[in-house]
PDB file of C-alpha atoms and ligand atoms in Angstrom:
ATOM      1  CA  MET Z   1      -1.357  -8.949 -11.878  1.00 92.00           C
ATOM      2  CA  ALA Z   2       1.962 -10.391 -13.074  1.00 92.00           C
ATOM      3  CA  TYR Z   3       1.800 -13.615 -15.093  1.00 93.00           C
ATOM      4  CA  LEU Z   4       4.722 -15.951 -15.519  1.00 93.00           C
ATOM      5  CA  PRO Z   5       3.979 -18.264 -18.460  1.00 92.00           C
ATOM      6  CA  ARG Z   6       3.363 -21.912 -17.474  1.00 91.00           C
ATOM      7  CA  VAL Z   7       3.670 -20.986 -13.765  1.00 93.00           C
ATOM      8  CA  GLY Z   8       0.844 -18.661 -12.721  1.00 94.00           C
ATOM      9  CA  GLU Z   9      -0.091 -15.165 -11.584  1.00 94.00           C
ATOM     10  CA  VAL Z  10       0.452 -13.017  -8.507  1.00 93.00           C
ATOM     11  CA  PRO Z  11      -0.803  -9.550  -7.552  1.00 92.00           C
ATOM     12  CA  LEU Z  12       2.012  -7.005  -7.483  1.00 88.00           C
ATOM     13  CA  SER Z  13       2.359  -3.291  -6.906  1.00 85.00           C
ATOM     14  CA  VAL Z  14       4.309  -1.038  -9.212  1.00 86.00           C
ATOM     15  CA  TYR Z  15       6.362   1.536  -7.336  1.00 87.00           C
ATOM     16  CA  TYR Z  16       8.035   3.188 -10.314  1.00 87.00           C
ATOM     17  CA  ARG Z  17       6.858   3.764 -13.847  1.00 85.00           C
ATOM     18  CA  ARG Z  18       8.546   5.792 -16.519  1.00 86.00           C
ATOM     19  CA  GLY Z  19       8.024   5.166 -20.220  1.00 87.00           C
ATOM     20  CA  ARG Z  20       8.412   1.438 -20.803  1.00 85.00           C
ATOM     21  CA  ILE Z  21      10.086   0.800 -17.457  1.00 87.00           C
ATOM     22  CA  LEU Z  22       8.091  -0.633 -14.561  1.00 87.00           C
ATOM     23  CA  LYS Z  23       9.576  -1.526 -11.188  1.00 88.00           C
ATOM     24  CA  PHE Z  24       7.802  -3.916  -8.829  1.00 87.00           C
ATOM     25  CA  LEU Z  25       8.339  -5.011  -5.294  1.00 88.00           C
ATOM     26  CA  VAL Z  26       7.983  -8.804  -5.183  1.00 88.00           C
ATOM     27  CA  GLU Z  27       7.463 -10.506  -1.856  1.00 85.00           C
ATOM     28  CA  ASP Z  28       8.586 -14.126  -1.889  1.00 87.00           C
ATOM     29  CA  TYR Z  29       5.917 -15.975   0.112  1.00 85.00           C
ATOM     30  CA  GLY Z  30       6.278 -19.300  -1.691  1.00 92.00           C
ATOM     31  CA  GLY Z  31       4.538 -20.827  -4.702  1.00 92.00           C
ATOM     32  CA  VAL Z  32       4.219 -18.579  -7.754  1.00 92.00           C
ATOM     33  CA  SER Z  33       5.690 -15.590  -5.914  1.00 91.00           C
ATOM     34  CA  THR Z  34       9.002 -17.454  -5.495  1.00 94.00           C
ATOM     35  CA  LYS Z  35       9.166 -18.056  -9.252  1.00 94.00           C
ATOM     36  CA  VAL Z  36       8.252 -14.438 -10.019  1.00 92.00           C
ATOM     37  CA  ALA Z  37      10.904 -13.223  -7.571  1.00 91.00           C
ATOM     38  CA  GLY Z  38      13.383 -15.383  -9.498  1.00 92.00           C
ATOM     39  CA  VAL Z  39      12.677 -13.745 -12.881  1.00 91.00           C
ATOM     40  CA  ARG Z  40      15.861 -12.722 -14.657  1.00 90.00           C
ATOM     41  CA  PRO Z  41      16.584 -10.498 -17.682  1.00 87.00           C
ATOM     42  CA  ASN Z  42      15.110 -11.947 -20.888  1.00 89.00           C
ATOM     43  CA  ASN Z  43      12.494 -14.001 -19.002  1.00 89.00           C
ATOM     44  CA  ILE Z  44       8.943 -13.088 -19.975  1.00 91.00           C
ATOM     45  CA  LEU Z  45       6.673 -11.649 -17.293  1.00 92.00           C
ATOM     46  CA  ALA Z  46       3.285 -10.518 -18.586  1.00 92.00           C
ATOM     47  CA  VAL Z  47       1.415  -7.783 -16.730  1.00 92.00           C
ATOM     48  CA  ARG Z  48      -2.280  -6.873 -16.722  1.00 92.00           C
ATOM     49  CA  GLY Z  49      -3.979  -4.071 -14.882  1.00 89.00           C
ATOM     50  CA  PRO Z  50      -4.069  -1.811 -13.000  1.00 88.00           C
ATOM     51  CA  TYR Z  51      -7.601  -2.383 -11.747  1.00 90.00           C
ATOM     52  CA  GLY Z  52      -9.873  -0.317  -9.544  1.00 91.00           C
ATOM     53  CA  HIS Z  53      -8.919   2.995  -7.974  1.00 91.00           C
ATOM     54  CA  GLY Z  54      -6.165   4.322  -5.720  1.00 92.00           C
ATOM     55  CA  PHE Z  55      -6.027   6.624  -2.708  1.00 95.00           C
ATOM     56  CA  GLY Z  56      -7.981   9.876  -2.756  1.00 95.00           C
ATOM     57  CA  LEU Z  57      -5.795  12.980  -2.931  1.00 94.00           C
ATOM     58  CA  GLU Z  58      -6.651  16.636  -2.268  1.00 92.00           C
ATOM     59  CA  SER Z  59      -4.341  19.606  -2.064  1.00 91.00           C
ATOM     60  CA  GLY Z  60      -4.058  21.432   1.242  1.00 92.00           C
ATOM     61  CA  LYS Z  61      -4.460  18.273   3.342  1.00 93.00           C
ATOM     62  CA  SER Z  62      -2.103  16.489   5.687  1.00 94.00           C
ATOM     63  CA  TYR Z  63      -1.702  12.734   5.370  1.00 95.00           C
ATOM     64  CA  MET Z  64      -0.339  10.154   7.758  1.00 96.00           C
ATOM     65  CA  LEU Z  65       0.890   7.295   5.538  1.00 96.00           C
ATOM     66  CA  VAL Z  66       1.512   3.879   7.040  1.00 97.00           C
ATOM     67  CA  ALA Z  67       3.038   0.974   5.110  1.00 95.00           C
ATOM     68  CA  GLY Z  68       3.883  -2.493   6.322  1.00 92.00           C
ATOM     69  CA  GLY Z  69       6.653  -4.487   4.598  1.00 80.00           C
ATOM     70  CA  SER Z  70       5.773  -5.143   0.974  1.00 83.00           C
ATOM     71  CA  GLY Z  71       2.798  -2.754   1.259  1.00 89.00           C
ATOM     72  CA  ALA Z  72       5.117   0.166   0.503  1.00 91.00           C
ATOM     73  CA  PRO Z  73       4.599   0.591  -3.299  1.00 91.00           C
ATOM     74  CA  PRO Z  74       1.043   2.019  -3.343  1.00 91.00           C
ATOM     75  CA  VAL Z  75       2.014   4.485  -0.624  1.00 92.00           C
ATOM     76  CA  ILE Z  76       5.151   5.492  -2.540  1.00 92.00           C
ATOM     77  CA  ASN Z  77       3.002   6.183  -5.611  1.00 91.00           C
ATOM     78  CA  PHE Z  78       0.739   8.317  -3.453  1.00 92.00           C
ATOM     79  CA  ILE Z  79       3.754  10.331  -2.223  1.00 93.00           C
ATOM     80  CA  ARG Z  80       4.884  10.877  -5.836  1.00 91.00           C
ATOM     81  CA  ALA Z  81       1.499  12.398  -6.644  1.00 91.00           C
ATOM     82  CA  ALA Z  82       1.052  14.267  -3.335  1.00 90.00           C
ATOM     83  CA  ARG Z  83       4.406  16.081  -3.472  1.00 89.00           C
ATOM     84  CA  LYS Z  84       3.296  17.856  -6.658  1.00 90.00           C
ATOM     85  CA  LEU Z  85       0.287  19.429  -4.935  1.00 89.00           C
ATOM     86  CA  ALA Z  86       0.456  22.721  -3.089  1.00 83.00           C
ATOM     87  CA  ARG Z  87       0.147  22.838   0.713  1.00 88.00           C
ATOM     88  CA  THR Z  88       0.028  19.071   0.993  1.00 89.00           C
ATOM     89  CA  ARG Z  89       1.842  17.568   3.951  1.00 89.00           C
ATOM     90  CA  PHE Z  90       2.596  13.920   4.551  1.00 90.00           C
ATOM     91  CA  THR Z  91       4.448  11.746   7.003  1.00 94.00           C
ATOM     92  CA  TYR Z  92       5.554   8.274   5.986  1.00 95.00           C
ATOM     93  CA  ILE Z  93       5.873   5.392   8.426  1.00 96.00           C
ATOM     94  CA  LEU Z  94       7.274   2.083   7.236  1.00 95.00           C
ATOM     95  CA  GLY Z  95       7.007  -0.891   9.559  1.00 95.00           C
ATOM     96  CA  ALA Z  96       8.586  -4.343   9.434  1.00 93.00           C
ATOM     97  CA  ARG Z  97       9.677  -7.125  11.744  1.00 93.00           C
ATOM     98  CA  THR Z  98      13.380  -6.299  11.345  1.00 95.00           C
ATOM     99  CA  ALA Z  99      15.522  -3.620   9.641  1.00 94.00           C
ATOM    100  CA  ASP Z 100      16.347  -5.833   6.648  1.00 91.00           C
ATOM    101  CA  GLN Z 101      12.627  -6.002   5.786  1.00 89.00           C
ATOM    102  CA  LEU Z 102      12.247  -2.236   5.491  1.00 90.00           C
ATOM    103  CA  PHE Z 103      11.886  -2.140   1.717  1.00 87.00           C
ATOM    104  CA  LEU Z 104      12.367   0.901  -0.532  1.00 88.00           C
ATOM    105  CA  LEU Z 105      13.402   3.317   2.228  1.00 88.00           C
ATOM    106  CA  LYS Z 106      15.910   5.015  -0.073  1.00 87.00           C
ATOM    107  CA  GLU Z 107      13.315   5.530  -2.814  1.00 86.00           C
ATOM    108  CA  VAL Z 108      11.064   7.389  -0.414  1.00 89.00           C
ATOM    109  CA  GLU Z 109      13.918   9.480   0.971  1.00 87.00           C
ATOM    110  CA  LYS Z 110      14.802  10.465  -2.604  1.00 87.00           C
ATOM    111  CA  LEU Z 111      11.260  11.779  -2.993  1.00 87.00           C
ATOM    112  CA  GLY Z 112      11.988  14.206  -0.179  1.00 80.00           C
ATOM    113  CA  ALA Z 113       9.661  12.549   2.311  1.00 83.00           C
ATOM    114  CA  GLN Z 114      10.421  12.355   5.985  1.00 83.00           C
ATOM    115  CA  VAL Z 115      10.547   8.657   6.790  1.00 92.00           C
ATOM    116  CA  PHE Z 116       9.838   7.108  10.180  1.00 96.00           C
ATOM    117  CA  PRO Z 117      10.900   3.456  10.289  1.00 96.00           C
ATOM    118  CA  ALA Z 118       9.438   1.091  12.881  1.00 96.00           C
ATOM    119  CA  THR Z 119      10.654  -2.422  13.609  1.00 96.00           C
ATOM    120  CA  ASP Z 120       9.189  -5.046  15.904  1.00 95.00           C
ATOM    121  CA  ASP Z 121      12.648  -6.009  17.170  1.00 96.00           C
ATOM    122  CA  GLY Z 122      13.887  -2.421  17.500  1.00 95.00           C
ATOM    123  CA  SER Z 123      16.725  -2.966  14.983  1.00 96.00           C
ATOM    124  CA  MET Z 124      15.908   0.359  13.277  1.00 95.00           C
ATOM    125  CA  GLY Z 125      13.830   3.370  14.246  1.00 95.00           C
ATOM    126  CA  PHE Z 126      10.846   3.040  16.569  1.00 96.00           C
ATOM    127  CA  ALA Z 127      10.723  -0.235  18.529  1.00 96.00           C
ATOM    128  CA  GLY Z 128       7.193  -1.471  17.933  1.00 95.00           C
ATOM    129  CA  ASN Z 129       4.670  -1.641  15.167  1.00 95.00           C
ATOM    130  CA  ALA Z 130       3.923   1.046  12.578  1.00 96.00           C
ATOM    131  CA  VAL Z 131       0.416   1.790  13.854  1.00 97.00           C
ATOM    132  CA  SER Z 132       1.682   2.370  17.414  1.00 97.00           C
ATOM    133  CA  LEU Z 133       4.174   4.867  16.012  1.00 97.00           C
ATOM    134  CA  ALA Z 134       1.384   6.529  13.984  1.00 97.00           C
ATOM    135  CA  GLU Z 135      -0.676   6.812  17.158  1.00 97.00           C
ATOM    136  CA  SER Z 136       2.148   8.520  19.052  1.00 96.00           C
ATOM    137  CA  LEU Z 137       2.740  10.987  16.175  1.00 95.00           C
ATOM    138  CA  LEU Z 138      -0.987  11.741  16.039  1.00 95.00           C
ATOM    139  CA  GLU Z 139      -0.823  12.771  19.708  1.00 93.00           C
ATOM    140  CA  ASP Z 140       1.390  15.734  18.798  1.00 88.00           C
ATOM    141  CA  SER Z 141       0.177  16.747  15.394  1.00 90.00           C
ATOM    142  CA  HIS Z 142      -3.083  16.950  13.479  1.00 92.00           C
ATOM    143  CA  TYR Z 143      -3.552  15.031  10.248  1.00 95.00           C
ATOM    144  CA  ASP Z 144      -6.603  15.042   7.986  1.00 96.00           C
ATOM    145  CA  ALA Z 145      -6.299  11.408   6.948  1.00 97.00           C
ATOM    146  CA  LEU Z 146      -4.548   8.133   7.654  1.00 98.00           C
ATOM    147  CA  TYR Z 147      -3.804   5.987   4.589  1.00 98.00           C
ATOM    148  CA  ALA Z 148      -2.338   2.499   4.857  1.00 97.00           C
ATOM    149  CA  CYS Z 149      -1.177  -0.544   2.923  1.00 96.00           C
ATOM    150  CA  GLY Z 150       0.225  -3.739   4.372  1.00 93.00           C
ATOM    151  CA  PRO Z 151      -0.859  -6.900   6.198  1.00 92.00           C
ATOM    152  CA  GLU Z 152      -4.590  -6.950   6.977  1.00 92.00           C
ATOM    153  CA  SER Z 153      -4.069  -7.108  10.743  1.00 94.00           C
ATOM    154  CA  MET Z 154      -2.092  -3.857  10.420  1.00 96.00           C
ATOM    155  CA  LEU Z 155      -4.794  -2.345   8.199  1.00 96.00           C
ATOM    156  CA  GLU Z 156      -7.479  -3.151  10.739  1.00 94.00           C
ATOM    157  CA  SER Z 157      -5.438  -1.502  13.523  1.00 96.00           C
ATOM    158  CA  ALA Z 158      -4.907   1.534  11.281  1.00 97.00           C
ATOM    159  CA  ARG Z 159      -8.635   1.749  10.524  1.00 96.00           C
ATOM    160  CA  GLU Z 160      -9.482   1.566  14.236  1.00 95.00           C
ATOM    161  CA  LEU Z 161      -6.912   4.256  15.021  1.00 97.00           C
ATOM    162  CA  ALA Z 162      -8.349   6.601  12.369  1.00 97.00           C
ATOM    163  CA  GLU Z 163     -11.852   5.954  13.721  1.00 95.00           C
ATOM    164  CA  LYS Z 164     -10.679   6.749  17.257  1.00 95.00           C
ATOM    165  CA  LYS Z 165      -8.996   9.970  16.093  1.00 96.00           C
ATOM    166  CA  LYS Z 166     -11.988  10.846  13.898  1.00 96.00           C
ATOM    167  CA  ILE Z 167      -9.930  11.265  10.761  1.00 97.00           C
ATOM    168  CA  ARG Z 168     -10.429   9.836   7.278  1.00 97.00           C
ATOM    169  CA  TYR Z 169      -9.103   6.317   6.656  1.00 98.00           C
ATOM    170  CA  GLU Z 170      -8.277   4.649   3.371  1.00 97.00           C
ATOM    171  CA  GLY Z 171      -6.596   1.254   3.085  1.00 97.00           C
ATOM    172  CA  SER Z 172      -5.275  -0.648   0.079  1.00 96.00           C
ATOM    173  CA  TYR Z 173      -6.130  -4.365   0.117  1.00 95.00           C
ATOM    174  CA  VAL Z 174      -4.674  -7.235  -1.902  1.00 92.00           C
ATOM    175  CA  ARG Z 175      -6.462 -10.186  -3.484  1.00 93.00           C
ATOM    176  CA  ASP Z 176      -5.845 -12.323  -6.542  1.00 93.00           C
ATOM    177  CA  VAL Z 177      -7.761 -10.788  -9.435  1.00 94.00           C
ATOM    178  CA  ARG Z 178      -9.063 -12.943 -12.284  1.00 94.00           C
ATOM    179  CA  CYS Z 179     -11.962 -11.431 -14.239  1.00 95.00           C
ATOM    180  CA  ALA Z 180     -11.334  -7.874 -12.965  1.00 94.00           C
ATOM    181  CA  VAL Z 181     -14.898  -6.826 -13.739  1.00 93.00           C
ATOM    182  CA  GLY Z 182     -16.768  -8.007 -10.659  1.00 93.00           C
ATOM    183  CA  ILE Z 183     -18.135 -11.299 -12.023  1.00 94.00           C
ATOM    184  CA  CYS Z 184     -16.054 -14.269 -10.815  1.00 96.00           C
ATOM    185  CA  GLY Z 185     -15.963 -13.396  -7.093  1.00 93.00           C
ATOM    186  CA  LEU Z 186     -12.327 -14.470  -6.637  1.00 95.00           C
ATOM    187  CA  CYS Z 187     -11.303 -11.129  -5.142  1.00 95.00           C
ATOM    188  CA  VAL Z 188     -14.123 -10.843  -2.596  1.00 94.00           C
ATOM    189  CA  MET Z 189     -13.349  -9.441   0.866  1.00 92.00           C
ATOM    190  CA  GLU Z 190     -14.611 -12.228   3.078  1.00 88.00           C
ATOM    191  CA  GLY Z 191     -17.546 -11.240   5.245  1.00 85.00           C
ATOM    192  CA  LEU Z 192     -17.902  -7.816   3.641  1.00 87.00           C
ATOM    193  CA  GLY Z 193     -19.081  -8.625   0.135  1.00 86.00           C
ATOM    194  CA  LEU Z 194     -16.677  -6.032  -1.261  1.00 92.00           C
ATOM    195  CA  LEU Z 195     -14.799  -6.809  -4.455  1.00 93.00           C
ATOM    196  CA  VAL Z 196     -11.193  -5.672  -4.608  1.00 95.00           C
ATOM    197  CA  CYS Z 197     -11.159  -5.479  -8.415  1.00 94.00           C
ATOM    198  CA  ALA Z 198     -14.331  -3.440  -8.826  1.00 91.00           C
ATOM    199  CA  ASP Z 199     -14.777  -1.611  -5.490  1.00 91.00           C
ATOM    200  CA  GLY Z 200     -11.140  -1.279  -4.384  1.00 91.00           C
ATOM    201  CA  PRO Z 201      -8.352  -2.034  -4.018  1.00 94.00           C
ATOM    202  CA  VAL Z 202      -8.525   1.089  -1.851  1.00 96.00           C
ATOM    203  CA  PHE Z 203     -11.479   1.212   0.565  1.00 95.00           C
ATOM    204  CA  THR Z 204     -12.516   4.000   2.899  1.00 95.00           C
ATOM    205  CA  GLY Z 205     -13.130   3.412   6.586  1.00 94.00           C
ATOM    206  CA  GLU Z 206     -16.848   4.095   6.134  1.00 92.00           C
ATOM    207  CA  VAL Z 207     -17.236   1.467   3.424  1.00 92.00           C
ATOM    208  CA  LEU Z 208     -15.318  -1.112   5.417  1.00 91.00           C
ATOM    209  CA  ALA Z 209     -17.219  -0.375   8.602  1.00 85.00           C
ATOM    210  CA  ALA Z 210     -20.551  -0.627   6.878  1.00 78.00           C
ATOM    211  CA  GLY Z 211     -19.501  -3.738   4.957  1.00 68.00           C
ATOM    212  CA  ILE Z 212     -21.528  -2.655   1.996  1.00 48.00           C
ATOM    213  CA  ARG Z 213     -20.808  -2.214  -1.684  1.00 44.00           C
ATOM    214  CA  LYS Z 214     -20.436   1.350  -2.894  1.00 45.00           C
TER     215      LYS Z 214
HETATM  216  S1  FES N   1     -11.588 -10.703  -9.931  1.00 79.59           S
HETATM  217 FE1  FES N   1     -13.511 -11.459 -10.523  1.00 79.59          FE
HETATM  218  S2  FES N   1     -14.864 -10.397  -9.191  1.00 79.59           S
HETATM  219 FE2  FES N   1     -12.935  -9.466  -8.819  1.00 79.59          FE
END
């Protein structure tokens, strides 16, 4: 959570961390996010977190990674960790409405990952959404798991695809986090009773399907 004094807080994902340097991807969707996106050198931006747990990672597995728009950072962090493990294979799909919304492509290419862009308007890469591209790649190649981060409609399609292909699914979900210890209920996943701060932000397909707390 990033806090701009006298303005408010927004949930953000760090995509780079070294020493005292943190890099975030900030999506400007109005309100506090617009102010945070406008932060300049010497402004104060306070950060608290991280909370909960990230994606599961095992060596010797193959991962299909799907990110939508500003959902790229958690997946990029996963790639940073995965590339250090032996016999671990991953394919990265980044989807957006248009080419100019494909964030952090260069960062992922620098990590040595093969990147498959997908755009709704066909302005770069596959013409269509990221999950459709994942489905076509899964026709030709086996993967052990499908991990995703992005808009919740995309996450639900990704979860359904993984269920259909009978492979593991994990998705990273975003909510505002206040108490961060499972008390206030602000971060609840509506209808599921899951708390993003305490149970997530990454949830497996089984947990989501069952709609129960771990
Ligand atoms: S932020 Fe309070 S329950 Fe999650």
